[in-house]
Amino acid sequence: MTEQTAQIVIAGGGLAASLAALRLAPAARVLLIDQRADPLAGHTWSFHSGDIDAAQRAWLAPAIRRAWDGQDVRFPGRTRTLRSGYACLDADSLGAALADVPGVTRLTARVASIDAGGVTLADGTRIGAELAIDAHGFAPHPAIQVRSQKFLGQELRLTAPHGLTRPVIMDATVPQMDGYRFFYLLPFDDTRLLVEATYYSDGAALSADDQRAGIADYVASQGWQIAGVIREEIGVLPIALRFDADAFWRSVPRDVPTIGLRAMRFHPLTGYSLPHAVRGADLIARHWRQGPLALARALRRDSLADAKAQGFYRLLSRMLFEAAAPDERRRVMDRFYLLPEPLIERFYAGQSTLADKARILTGRPPVPVRRALRCLPESFKVNPA
Ligand SMILES: Cc1cc2nc3c(=O)[nH]c(=O)nc-3n(C[C@H](O)[C@H](O)[C@H](O)COP(=O)(O)OP(=O)(O)OC[C@H]3O[C@@H](n4cnc5c(N)ncnc54)[C@H](O)[C@@H]3O)c2cc1C
């Protein structure tokens, strides 16, 4: 067995690991190990400005590709402009920010196991470290019930300016199929645009060819012409309906700090995980010198508190997937986007107040009350992994 050493080794080189490295280096030397040679490729990670605070925005800034002052949503018969800002990172902007920081290195290899003293690679190489962090990404677990938000996106060059000045985070004026269907548009410059066909579906299957055809139809319907497809991205994100966080954390080794989707850190209804990854990176920066056990404890405590606070969003996920029939889901979203803007901002940030929650749930229900009541309880039987 060959042996190497590192100061901090992170198993996984995706979003959560890369943000942790960006936050920690150069104060700490960080080795990111991913089985893929380019783990950031094919991703755009967006967030709402209110999702992170000013200090977090400051250290994230070098990785941001583009920011906008507002965002639109479109439903049949109405468009609403929200003033809250929006921003995104992508593989190039995050990769370039990391390349500028001394002390971050990447290794392409499959990690076979991880423990408090380091990682063992599939080829038997042992990498010992002061701190080893698990950021392997999402894996199904018996303690969480999920459905899918799935999408295929194409970054396009158009033949003429598209005329958009802000992202359209939901254009739900399109025909509904396979659950709730909408288009998501990020205008990078006058003619460069990310167009994503997105679904909140019961099933995770997605035909890439059908989505490409759907994007072509949508683009034509807007009066635009495609000059070229620059790149594509595809995703199936977990949306959480039920989560027994205590059972989940009982299955995670107590001395292995765990972050990102591996730690089930994502917004239960939107699937966004960037704000959680930013928070995880801050916690690592605060506690890593105290050793693996103390850091793992801090991350676990934060995750358990967050899971409790996020129960409301899991209820909304159940309403959307279990109380609303697939063709009723757009009505649920349409009604939500009639609510006051500060409430919507707090919702995205996972910081809804009691009054917000009451406001979201009261009024003319968008789904039949009997079906809504059936999905109130979150308890479910967790079968051991
Ligand atoms: C295309 C796409 C777009 C998204 N857009 C957004 C968005 O706009 N905003 C947002 O907040 N969220 C978004 N998400 C959701 C979520 O933020 C991402 O999935 C995010 O990348 C999760 O970060 P992570 O680090 O936990 O996992 P990942 O980024 O998935 O990283 C995990 C890494 O671990 C590696 N790995 C797994 N097992 C091993 C092993 N045994 N050995 C070595 N390496 C291993 C994988 O190759 C992978 O690169 C998007 C997801 C996708 C797929």
CSV table of C-alpha atoms and ligand atoms in Angstrom, one decimal:
chain,number,residue,atom,x,y,z
A,1,MET,CA,0.0,0.0,0.0
A,2,THR,CA,1.4,3.5,-0.9
A,3,GLU,CA,1.0,6.2,1.6
A,4,GLN,CA,0.7,10.0,1.1
A,5,THR,CA,-0.3,12.8,3.5
A,6,ALA,CA,-2.4,16.0,3.2
A,7,GLN,CA,-3.5,18.6,5.7
A,8,ILE,CA,-7.2,18.6,4.7
A,9,VAL,CA,-8.6,16.0,2.3
A,10,ILE,CA,-12.1,16.2,0.9
A,11,ALA,CA,-13.7,13.2,-0.7
A,12,GLY,CA,-15.6,14.6,-3.6
A,13,GLY,CA,-14.7,17.6,-5.6
A,14,GLY,CA,-18.2,19.0,-6.4
A,15,LEU,CA,-19.9,22.2,-5.2
A,16,ALA,CA,-19.7,21.7,-1.4
A,17,ALA,CA,-16.1,20.5,-1.5
A,18,SER,CA,-15.0,23.3,-3.9
A,19,LEU,CA,-16.7,26.0,-1.8
A,20,ALA,CA,-15.1,24.6,1.3
A,21,ALA,CA,-11.7,24.8,-0.4
A,22,LEU,CA,-12.3,28.3,-1.6
A,23,ARG,CA,-13.2,29.3,2.0
A,24,LEU,CA,-10.3,27.5,3.7
A,25,ALA,CA,-7.3,28.1,1.4
A,26,PRO,CA,-4.7,29.5,1.6
A,27,ALA,CA,-5.0,29.3,5.5
A,28,ALA,CA,-5.2,25.5,5.0
A,29,ARG,CA,-3.9,23.2,2.3
A,30,VAL,CA,-6.8,21.3,0.8
A,31,LEU,CA,-6.7,18.2,-1.4
A,32,LEU,CA,-10.0,17.5,-3.4
A,33,ILE,CA,-10.4,13.9,-4.6
A,34,ASP,CA,-13.1,13.2,-7.2
A,35,GLN,CA,-13.6,10.2,-9.3
A,36,ARG,CA,-14.4,12.5,-12.3
A,37,ALA,CA,-11.6,14.4,-14.0
A,38,ASP,CA,-13.8,17.5,-14.2
A,39,PRO,CA,-16.4,17.3,-11.4
A,40,LEU,CA,-17.6,20.9,-11.9
A,41,ALA,CA,-18.4,20.5,-15.6
A,42,GLY,CA,-22.0,20.8,-16.8
A,43,HIS,CA,-23.2,22.8,-13.8
A,44,THR,CA,-24.7,26.3,-13.2
A,45,TRP,CA,-25.3,26.9,-9.5
A,46,SER,CA,-27.7,29.8,-8.9
A,47,PHE,CA,-28.9,31.5,-5.7
A,48,HIS,CA,-31.1,34.3,-4.6
A,49,SER,CA,-29.3,37.3,-3.1
A,50,GLY,CA,-31.1,36.9,0.2
A,51,ASP,CA,-29.9,33.3,0.6
A,52,ILE,CA,-26.5,34.3,1.9
A,53,ASP,CA,-25.2,37.2,4.0
A,54,ALA,CA,-22.8,40.0,3.1
A,55,ALA,CA,-19.7,38.3,4.6
A,56,GLN,CA,-20.5,35.1,2.7
A,57,ARG,CA,-21.1,37.0,-0.5
A,58,ALA,CA,-17.7,38.6,-0.1
A,59,TRP,CA,-15.7,35.4,-0.1
A,60,LEU,CA,-18.0,33.8,-2.7
A,61,ALA,CA,-17.6,36.8,-5.1
A,62,PRO,CA,-14.6,35.6,-7.1
A,63,ALA,CA,-16.5,32.5,-8.1
A,64,ILE,CA,-19.6,34.3,-9.3
A,65,ARG,CA,-20.1,34.3,-13.1
A,66,ARG,CA,-23.0,36.8,-13.3
A,67,ALA,CA,-25.4,38.7,-11.0
A,68,TRP,CA,-28.7,40.4,-11.7
A,69,ASP,CA,-30.8,42.9,-9.9
A,70,GLY,CA,-34.2,41.2,-10.2
A,71,GLN,CA,-36.0,38.1,-11.5
A,72,ASP,CA,-39.2,37.4,-13.3
A,73,VAL,CA,-41.8,34.6,-13.0
A,74,ARG,CA,-44.5,34.0,-15.7
A,75,PHE,CA,-47.8,32.3,-15.3
A,76,PRO,CA,-50.7,32.2,-17.7
A,77,GLY,CA,-52.0,35.7,-18.0
A,78,ARG,CA,-49.4,37.4,-15.8
A,79,THR,CA,-45.7,38.2,-15.4
A,80,ARG,CA,-44.3,39.3,-12.0
A,81,THR,CA,-41.0,41.0,-11.5
A,82,LEU,CA,-39.4,40.4,-8.2
A,83,ARG,CA,-36.8,42.9,-7.1
A,84,SER,CA,-34.6,40.4,-5.2
A,85,GLY,CA,-31.3,39.8,-6.8
A,86,TYR,CA,-30.1,36.5,-8.3
A,87,ALA,CA,-26.6,35.3,-9.2
A,88,CYS,CA,-24.9,32.2,-10.5
A,89,LEU,CA,-21.6,30.3,-10.5
A,90,ASP,CA,-20.6,27.9,-13.2
A,91,ALA,CA,-17.8,25.4,-13.7
A,92,ASP,CA,-15.6,28.0,-15.4
A,93,SER,CA,-16.1,30.7,-12.8
A,94,LEU,CA,-15.7,28.4,-9.8
A,95,GLY,CA,-12.8,26.6,-11.4
A,96,ALA,CA,-11.0,29.8,-12.1
A,97,ALA,CA,-11.6,31.2,-8.6
A,98,LEU,CA,-10.1,28.0,-7.1
A,99,ALA,CA,-7.2,28.0,-9.5
A,100,ASP,CA,-6.3,31.5,-8.2
A,101,VAL,CA,-6.0,30.3,-4.6
A,102,PRO,CA,-2.7,28.8,-3.5
A,103,GLY,CA,-3.0,25.6,-1.5
A,104,VAL,CA,-5.8,23.8,-3.4
A,105,THR,CA,-5.0,20.7,-5.3
A,106,ARG,CA,-7.2,18.1,-7.1
A,107,LEU,CA,-6.7,14.4,-7.6
A,108,THR,CA,-8.8,12.2,-9.9
A,109,ALA,CA,-9.4,9.0,-8.1
A,110,ARG,CA,-12.2,6.9,-6.6
A,111,VAL,CA,-12.4,7.0,-2.8
A,112,ALA,CA,-13.1,3.6,-1.3
A,113,SER,CA,-13.4,4.6,2.3
A,114,ILE,CA,-13.0,7.6,4.6
A,115,ASP,CA,-12.3,7.8,8.3
A,116,ALA,CA,-11.1,10.4,10.8
A,117,GLY,CA,-7.4,9.9,9.8
A,118,GLY,CA,-7.8,10.2,6.0
A,119,VAL,CA,-9.1,8.3,3.0
A,120,THR,CA,-8.3,5.1,1.2
A,121,LEU,CA,-8.5,5.1,-2.5
A,122,ALA,CA,-9.9,2.3,-4.6
A,123,ASP,CA,-6.4,1.3,-5.7
A,124,GLY,CA,-5.3,0.9,-2.1
A,125,THR,CA,-3.4,4.2,-1.7
A,126,ARG,CA,-3.8,5.6,1.7
A,127,ILE,CA,-3.9,9.4,2.1
A,128,GLY,CA,-3.5,10.4,5.7
A,129,ALA,CA,-4.7,13.8,6.8
A,130,GLU,CA,-5.3,16.1,9.8
A,131,LEU,CA,-8.9,16.3,8.7
A,132,ALA,CA,-10.9,14.2,6.2
A,133,ILE,CA,-14.3,15.5,5.0
A,134,ASP,CA,-17.0,13.5,3.2
A,135,ALA,CA,-18.6,15.5,0.3
A,136,HIS,CA,-19.5,12.6,-1.9
A,137,GLY,CA,-22.8,14.1,-3.1
A,138,PHE,CA,-26.3,12.7,-2.9
A,139,ALA,CA,-27.0,9.0,-2.2
A,140,PRO,CA,-30.5,7.6,-1.5
A,141,HIS,CA,-31.0,6.8,2.2
A,142,PRO,CA,-33.9,5.0,4.0
A,143,ALA,CA,-34.3,8.0,6.3
A,144,ILE,CA,-35.3,10.4,3.5
A,145,GLN,CA,-38.2,10.2,1.0
A,146,VAL,CA,-37.6,12.2,-2.1
A,147,ARG,CA,-39.1,13.0,-5.5
A,148,SER,CA,-37.5,14.8,-8.4
A,149,GLN,CA,-36.9,18.1,-9.9
A,150,LYS,CA,-35.3,17.3,-13.3
A,151,PHE,CA,-34.1,19.4,-16.1
A,152,LEU,CA,-32.1,19.7,-19.2
A,153,GLY,CA,-30.5,23.0,-20.0
A,154,GLN,CA,-28.7,24.4,-23.1
A,155,GLU,CA,-26.5,27.5,-23.1
A,156,LEU,CA,-27.4,29.0,-26.4
A,157,ARG,CA,-26.0,31.7,-28.7
A,158,LEU,CA,-28.9,33.4,-30.5
A,159,THR,CA,-28.7,35.1,-33.9
A,160,ALA,CA,-30.1,38.4,-32.4
A,161,PRO,CA,-30.6,39.9,-28.9
A,162,HIS,CA,-33.2,38.2,-26.8
A,163,GLY,CA,-34.2,41.4,-25.0
A,164,LEU,CA,-34.1,39.9,-21.5
A,165,THR,CA,-32.5,41.9,-18.8
A,166,ARG,CA,-33.3,39.6,-15.9
A,167,PRO,CA,-33.5,35.9,-15.3
A,168,VAL,CA,-36.9,34.3,-15.7
A,169,ILE,CA,-36.8,31.7,-13.0
A,170,MET,CA,-40.1,30.2,-14.0
A,171,ASP,CA,-41.9,30.6,-17.3
A,172,ALA,CA,-44.9,28.4,-16.6
A,173,THR,CA,-46.9,29.6,-19.5
A,174,VAL,CA,-45.9,26.5,-21.4
A,175,PRO,CA,-48.1,23.3,-21.9
A,176,GLN,CA,-48.0,21.2,-18.7
A,177,MET,CA,-46.8,17.6,-19.0
A,178,ASP,CA,-45.0,15.1,-16.7
A,179,GLY,CA,-46.0,17.1,-13.6
A,180,TYR,CA,-45.2,20.8,-13.2
A,181,ARG,CA,-43.3,22.0,-16.3
A,182,PHE,CA,-41.6,25.3,-16.8
A,183,PHE,CA,-38.7,27.0,-18.5
A,184,TYR,CA,-35.8,28.7,-16.7
A,185,LEU,CA,-33.9,31.4,-18.5
A,186,LEU,CA,-30.5,33.0,-17.5
A,187,PRO,CA,-29.5,35.9,-19.9
A,188,PHE,CA,-25.6,36.0,-19.7
A,189,ASP,CA,-25.3,38.7,-22.3
A,190,ASP,CA,-27.4,40.1,-25.2
A,191,THR,CA,-27.4,37.0,-27.2
A,192,ARG,CA,-26.2,34.3,-24.8
A,193,LEU,CA,-28.8,32.5,-22.8
A,194,LEU,CA,-29.2,29.4,-20.6
A,195,VAL,CA,-32.6,27.8,-21.4
A,196,GLU,CA,-33.6,24.9,-19.1
A,197,ALA,CA,-36.7,22.7,-19.5
A,198,THR,CA,-37.6,21.8,-15.9
A,199,TYR,CA,-40.1,19.4,-14.3
A,200,TYR,CA,-41.4,18.6,-10.8
A,201,SER,CA,-42.2,15.0,-11.7
A,202,ASP,CA,-43.2,11.8,-10.0
A,203,GLY,CA,-40.5,9.9,-12.0
A,204,ALA,CA,-36.8,10.7,-12.5
A,205,ALA,CA,-36.7,9.6,-16.2
A,206,LEU,CA,-35.9,12.3,-18.7
A,207,SER,CA,-35.4,11.9,-22.4
A,208,ALA,CA,-32.6,14.2,-23.5
A,209,ASP,CA,-33.8,14.2,-27.1
A,210,ASP,CA,-37.3,15.2,-26.1
A,211,GLN,CA,-36.0,18.0,-24.0
A,212,ARG,CA,-33.8,19.3,-26.8
A,213,ALA,CA,-36.8,19.3,-29.1
A,214,GLY,CA,-38.8,21.1,-26.4
A,215,ILE,CA,-36.2,23.8,-26.0
A,216,ALA,CA,-36.0,24.3,-29.7
A,217,ASP,CA,-39.9,24.8,-29.8
A,218,TYR,CA,-39.8,27.1,-26.8
A,219,VAL,CA,-37.0,29.2,-28.3
A,220,ALA,CA,-38.9,29.5,-31.6
A,221,SER,CA,-42.1,30.4,-29.7
A,222,GLN,CA,-40.3,33.4,-28.2
A,223,GLY,CA,-39.3,34.6,-31.7
A,224,TRP,CA,-35.6,33.7,-31.2
A,225,GLN,CA,-33.2,31.8,-33.5
A,226,ILE,CA,-30.4,29.6,-32.3
A,227,ALA,CA,-27.0,30.3,-33.8
A,228,GLY,CA,-25.3,27.6,-31.7
A,229,VAL,CA,-25.5,25.4,-28.7
A,230,ILE,CA,-22.5,26.2,-26.5
A,231,ARG,CA,-23.0,23.5,-23.8
A,232,GLU,CA,-25.6,21.4,-22.0
A,233,GLU,CA,-26.4,20.5,-18.5
A,234,ILE,CA,-28.7,17.9,-17.1
A,235,GLY,CA,-29.8,17.3,-13.5
A,236,VAL,CA,-32.2,15.3,-11.4
A,237,LEU,CA,-32.3,17.0,-8.0
A,238,PRO,CA,-33.9,15.4,-4.9
A,239,ILE,CA,-37.0,17.2,-3.4
A,240,ALA,CA,-37.6,16.0,0.2
A,241,LEU,CA,-41.0,14.9,1.3
A,242,ARG,CA,-40.1,13.2,4.6
A,243,PHE,CA,-36.8,13.2,6.5
A,244,ASP,CA,-35.9,11.5,9.8
A,245,ALA,CA,-32.8,13.5,10.5
A,246,ASP,CA,-32.0,11.7,13.8
A,247,ALA,CA,-32.1,8.3,12.0
A,248,PHE,CA,-30.0,9.7,9.2
A,249,TRP,CA,-27.3,11.2,11.4
A,250,ARG,CA,-27.2,8.0,13.5
A,251,SER,CA,-25.9,6.3,10.4
A,252,VAL,CA,-23.1,8.8,9.7
A,253,PRO,CA,-19.7,8.1,11.5
A,254,ARG,CA,-19.4,10.5,14.4
A,255,ASP,CA,-15.8,11.6,13.6
A,256,VAL,CA,-16.2,12.2,9.8
A,257,PRO,CA,-17.3,15.7,9.0
A,258,THR,CA,-19.9,15.5,6.3
A,259,ILE,CA,-21.2,18.3,4.0
A,260,GLY,CA,-23.3,19.1,1.0
A,261,LEU,CA,-25.9,16.7,-0.4
A,262,ARG,CA,-24.0,13.8,1.3
A,263,ALA,CA,-25.3,15.4,4.6
A,264,MET,CA,-28.8,16.0,3.0
A,265,ARG,CA,-28.2,19.7,3.1
A,266,PHE,CA,-30.5,21.2,0.5
A,267,HIS,CA,-33.7,23.2,0.3
A,268,PRO,CA,-36.5,20.5,0.5
A,269,LEU,CA,-38.7,22.2,-2.1
A,270,THR,CA,-36.3,23.9,-4.5
A,271,GLY,CA,-33.4,21.4,-4.4
A,272,TYR,CA,-31.0,24.3,-4.2
A,273,SER,CA,-27.9,23.5,-2.1
A,274,LEU,CA,-25.6,26.4,-2.7
A,275,PRO,CA,-26.6,28.4,0.4
A,276,HIS,CA,-26.1,25.2,2.6
A,277,ALA,CA,-22.7,24.6,1.0
A,278,VAL,CA,-21.7,28.2,1.8
A,279,ARG,CA,-22.8,27.7,5.4
A,280,GLY,CA,-21.0,24.4,5.6
A,281,ALA,CA,-17.8,26.1,4.4
A,282,ASP,CA,-18.1,28.8,7.0
A,283,LEU,CA,-18.6,26.1,9.8
A,284,ILE,CA,-15.5,24.3,8.6
A,285,ALA,CA,-13.5,27.5,8.6
A,286,ARG,CA,-14.6,28.1,12.2
A,287,HIS,CA,-14.0,24.6,13.6
A,288,TRP,CA,-11.4,22.7,11.5
A,289,ARG,CA,-8.5,23.5,13.9
A,290,GLN,CA,-10.4,21.8,16.7
A,291,GLY,CA,-10.1,18.4,14.9
A,292,PRO,CA,-12.5,16.0,13.2
A,293,LEU,CA,-14.7,15.1,16.1
A,294,ALA,CA,-15.4,18.7,17.1
A,295,LEU,CA,-16.0,19.8,13.5
A,296,ALA,CA,-18.3,16.8,12.8
A,297,ARG,CA,-20.2,17.6,15.9
A,298,ALA,CA,-20.7,21.3,14.9
A,299,LEU,CA,-21.8,20.2,11.4
A,300,ARG,CA,-24.2,17.6,12.8
A,301,ARG,CA,-25.7,20.0,15.3
A,302,ASP,CA,-26.3,22.6,12.5
A,303,SER,CA,-27.8,20.0,10.2
A,304,LEU,CA,-30.2,18.7,12.9
A,305,ALA,CA,-31.4,22.2,13.7
A,306,ASP,CA,-31.8,23.0,10.0
A,307,ALA,CA,-33.7,19.8,9.3
A,308,LYS,CA,-36.1,20.7,12.1
A,309,ALA,CA,-36.5,24.3,10.8
A,310,GLN,CA,-37.1,22.9,7.3
A,311,GLY,CA,-40.1,20.8,8.2
A,312,PHE,CA,-42.5,23.3,6.7
A,313,TYR,CA,-40.8,23.0,3.3
A,314,ARG,CA,-41.1,19.3,3.4
A,315,LEU,CA,-44.8,19.7,4.1
A,316,LEU,CA,-45.1,21.9,1.0
A,317,SER,CA,-43.3,19.3,-1.0
A,318,ARG,CA,-45.8,16.7,0.2
A,319,MET,CA,-48.6,19.1,-0.8
A,320,LEU,CA,-47.1,19.6,-4.2
A,321,PHE,CA,-46.4,15.9,-4.9
A,322,GLU,CA,-49.1,14.1,-2.9
A,323,ALA,CA,-52.1,16.4,-2.5
A,324,ALA,CA,-51.9,18.1,-5.9
A,325,ALA,CA,-52.4,15.9,-9.0
A,326,PRO,CA,-49.6,16.4,-11.5
A,327,ASP,CA,-51.8,18.8,-13.6
A,328,GLU,CA,-52.7,20.8,-10.5
A,329,ARG,CA,-49.1,21.6,-9.5
A,330,ARG,CA,-48.9,24.8,-11.7
A,331,ARG,CA,-51.9,26.2,-9.8
A,332,VAL,CA,-50.1,25.7,-6.5
A,333,MET,CA,-47.0,27.6,-7.7
A,334,ASP,CA,-49.1,30.3,-9.4
A,335,ARG,CA,-50.8,31.0,-6.1
A,336,PHE,CA,-47.5,31.1,-4.2
A,337,TYR,CA,-46.1,33.8,-6.5
A,338,LEU,CA,-49.1,36.1,-5.7
A,339,LEU,CA,-47.7,36.4,-2.1
A,340,PRO,CA,-45.7,39.5,-0.9
A,341,GLU,CA,-42.1,39.7,-2.1
A,342,PRO,CA,-40.4,39.7,1.4
A,343,LEU,CA,-42.3,36.5,2.2
A,344,ILE,CA,-41.0,34.9,-1.1
A,345,GLU,CA,-37.5,36.0,-0.3
A,346,ARG,CA,-37.6,34.4,3.2
A,347,PHE,CA,-39.1,31.3,1.6
A,348,TYR,CA,-36.1,30.9,-0.7
A,349,ALA,CA,-33.7,31.5,2.1
A,350,GLY,CA,-35.5,28.8,4.2
A,351,GLN,CA,-36.3,31.5,6.8
A,352,SER,CA,-40.1,31.7,6.7
A,353,THR,CA,-41.7,33.1,9.8
A,354,LEU,CA,-44.7,31.7,11.5
A,355,ALA,CA,-46.8,34.4,10.0
A,356,ASP,CA,-45.4,33.5,6.5
A,357,LYS,CA,-46.2,29.9,7.0
A,358,ALA,CA,-49.8,30.7,8.0
A,359,ARG,CA,-50.1,33.0,5.0
A,360,ILE,CA,-48.8,30.3,2.6
A,361,LEU,CA,-51.2,27.7,4.0
A,362,THR,CA,-54.4,29.8,4.4
A,363,GLY,CA,-56.8,31.3,1.9
A,364,ARG,CA,-58.5,29.4,-0.9
A,365,PRO,CA,-56.6,26.1,-0.9
A,366,PRO,CA,-55.1,25.3,-4.3
A,367,VAL,CA,-55.7,21.6,-3.6
A,368,PRO,CA,-58.7,19.8,-2.1
A,369,VAL,CA,-58.6,20.1,1.7
A,370,ARG,CA,-59.1,16.3,2.3
A,371,ARG,CA,-56.0,15.5,0.2
A,372,ALA,CA,-54.0,18.3,1.9
A,373,LEU,CA,-54.9,17.0,5.4
A,374,ARG,CA,-53.7,13.5,4.4
A,375,CYS,CA,-50.2,14.7,3.8
A,376,LEU,CA,-49.8,16.7,7.1
A,377,PRO,CA,-48.0,14.0,9.1
A,378,GLU,CA,-44.3,13.6,8.3
A,379,SER,CA,-43.7,10.5,10.3
A,380,PHE,CA,-42.7,7.4,8.4
A,381,LYS,CA,-41.1,4.1,9.1
A,382,VAL,CA,-37.3,4.1,8.5
A,383,ASN,CA,-36.1,0.7,7.5
A,384,PRO,CA,-32.4,0.2,8.5
A,385,ALA,CA,-30.0,0.8,5.6
B,1,LIG,C1,-26.9,20.5,-13.5
B,1,LIG,C2,-27.2,20.9,-12.0
B,1,LIG,C3,-27.6,22.2,-11.8
B,1,LIG,C4,-27.9,22.6,-10.5
B,1,LIG,N1,-28.3,23.9,-10.2
B,1,LIG,C5,-28.4,24.3,-9.0
B,1,LIG,C6,-28.6,25.7,-8.7
B,1,LIG,O1,-28.8,26.5,-9.6
B,1,LIG,N2,-28.6,26.1,-7.4
B,1,LIG,C7,-28.4,25.2,-6.4
B,1,LIG,O2,-28.3,25.6,-5.2
B,1,LIG,N3,-28.3,23.9,-6.6
B,1,LIG,C8,-28.3,23.4,-7.9
B,1,LIG,N4,-28.1,22.1,-8.1
B,1,LIG,C9,-28.2,21.2,-7.0
B,1,LIG,C10,-27.0,21.0,-6.1
B,1,LIG,O3,-26.6,22.3,-5.6
B,1,LIG,C11,-25.9,20.4,-6.8
B,1,LIG,O4,-26.3,19.0,-7.1
B,1,LIG,C12,-24.6,20.4,-6.1
B,1,LIG,O5,-23.6,20.1,-7.0
B,1,LIG,C13,-24.4,19.5,-4.9
B,1,LIG,O6,-23.2,19.7,-4.3
B,1,LIG,P1,-22.4,18.5,-3.6
B,1,LIG,O7,-21.0,18.9,-3.5
B,1,LIG,O8,-23.1,18.0,-2.4
B,1,LIG,O9,-22.4,17.3,-4.6
B,1,LIG,P2,-21.8,17.2,-6.1
B,1,LIG,O10,-21.6,18.5,-6.6
B,1,LIG,O11,-22.6,16.2,-6.8
B,1,LIG,O12,-20.3,16.6,-5.8
B,1,LIG,C14,-20.1,15.2,-5.3
B,1,LIG,C15,-18.9,14.7,-6.0
B,1,LIG,O13,-18.5,13.5,-5.4
B,1,LIG,C16,-17.9,12.7,-6.4
B,1,LIG,N5,-17.9,11.3,-5.8
B,1,LIG,C17,-19.0,10.5,-5.5
B,1,LIG,N6,-18.5,9.3,-5.0
B,1,LIG,C18,-17.2,9.4,-5.1
B,1,LIG,C19,-16.1,8.4,-4.8
B,1,LIG,N7,-16.4,7.2,-4.2
B,1,LIG,N8,-14.9,8.8,-5.0
B,1,LIG,C20,-14.5,10.0,-5.5
B,1,LIG,N9,-15.5,11.0,-5.8
B,1,LIG,C21,-16.8,10.6,-5.6
B,1,LIG,C22,-18.8,12.9,-7.6
B,1,LIG,O14,-18.1,12.5,-8.8
B,1,LIG,C23,-19.2,14.4,-7.5
B,1,LIG,O15,-18.4,15.2,-8.3
B,1,LIG,C24,-27.8,21.7,-9.4
B,1,LIG,C25,-27.5,20.3,-9.7
B,1,LIG,C26,-27.2,20.0,-11.0
B,1,LIG,C27,-26.9,18.5,-11.3
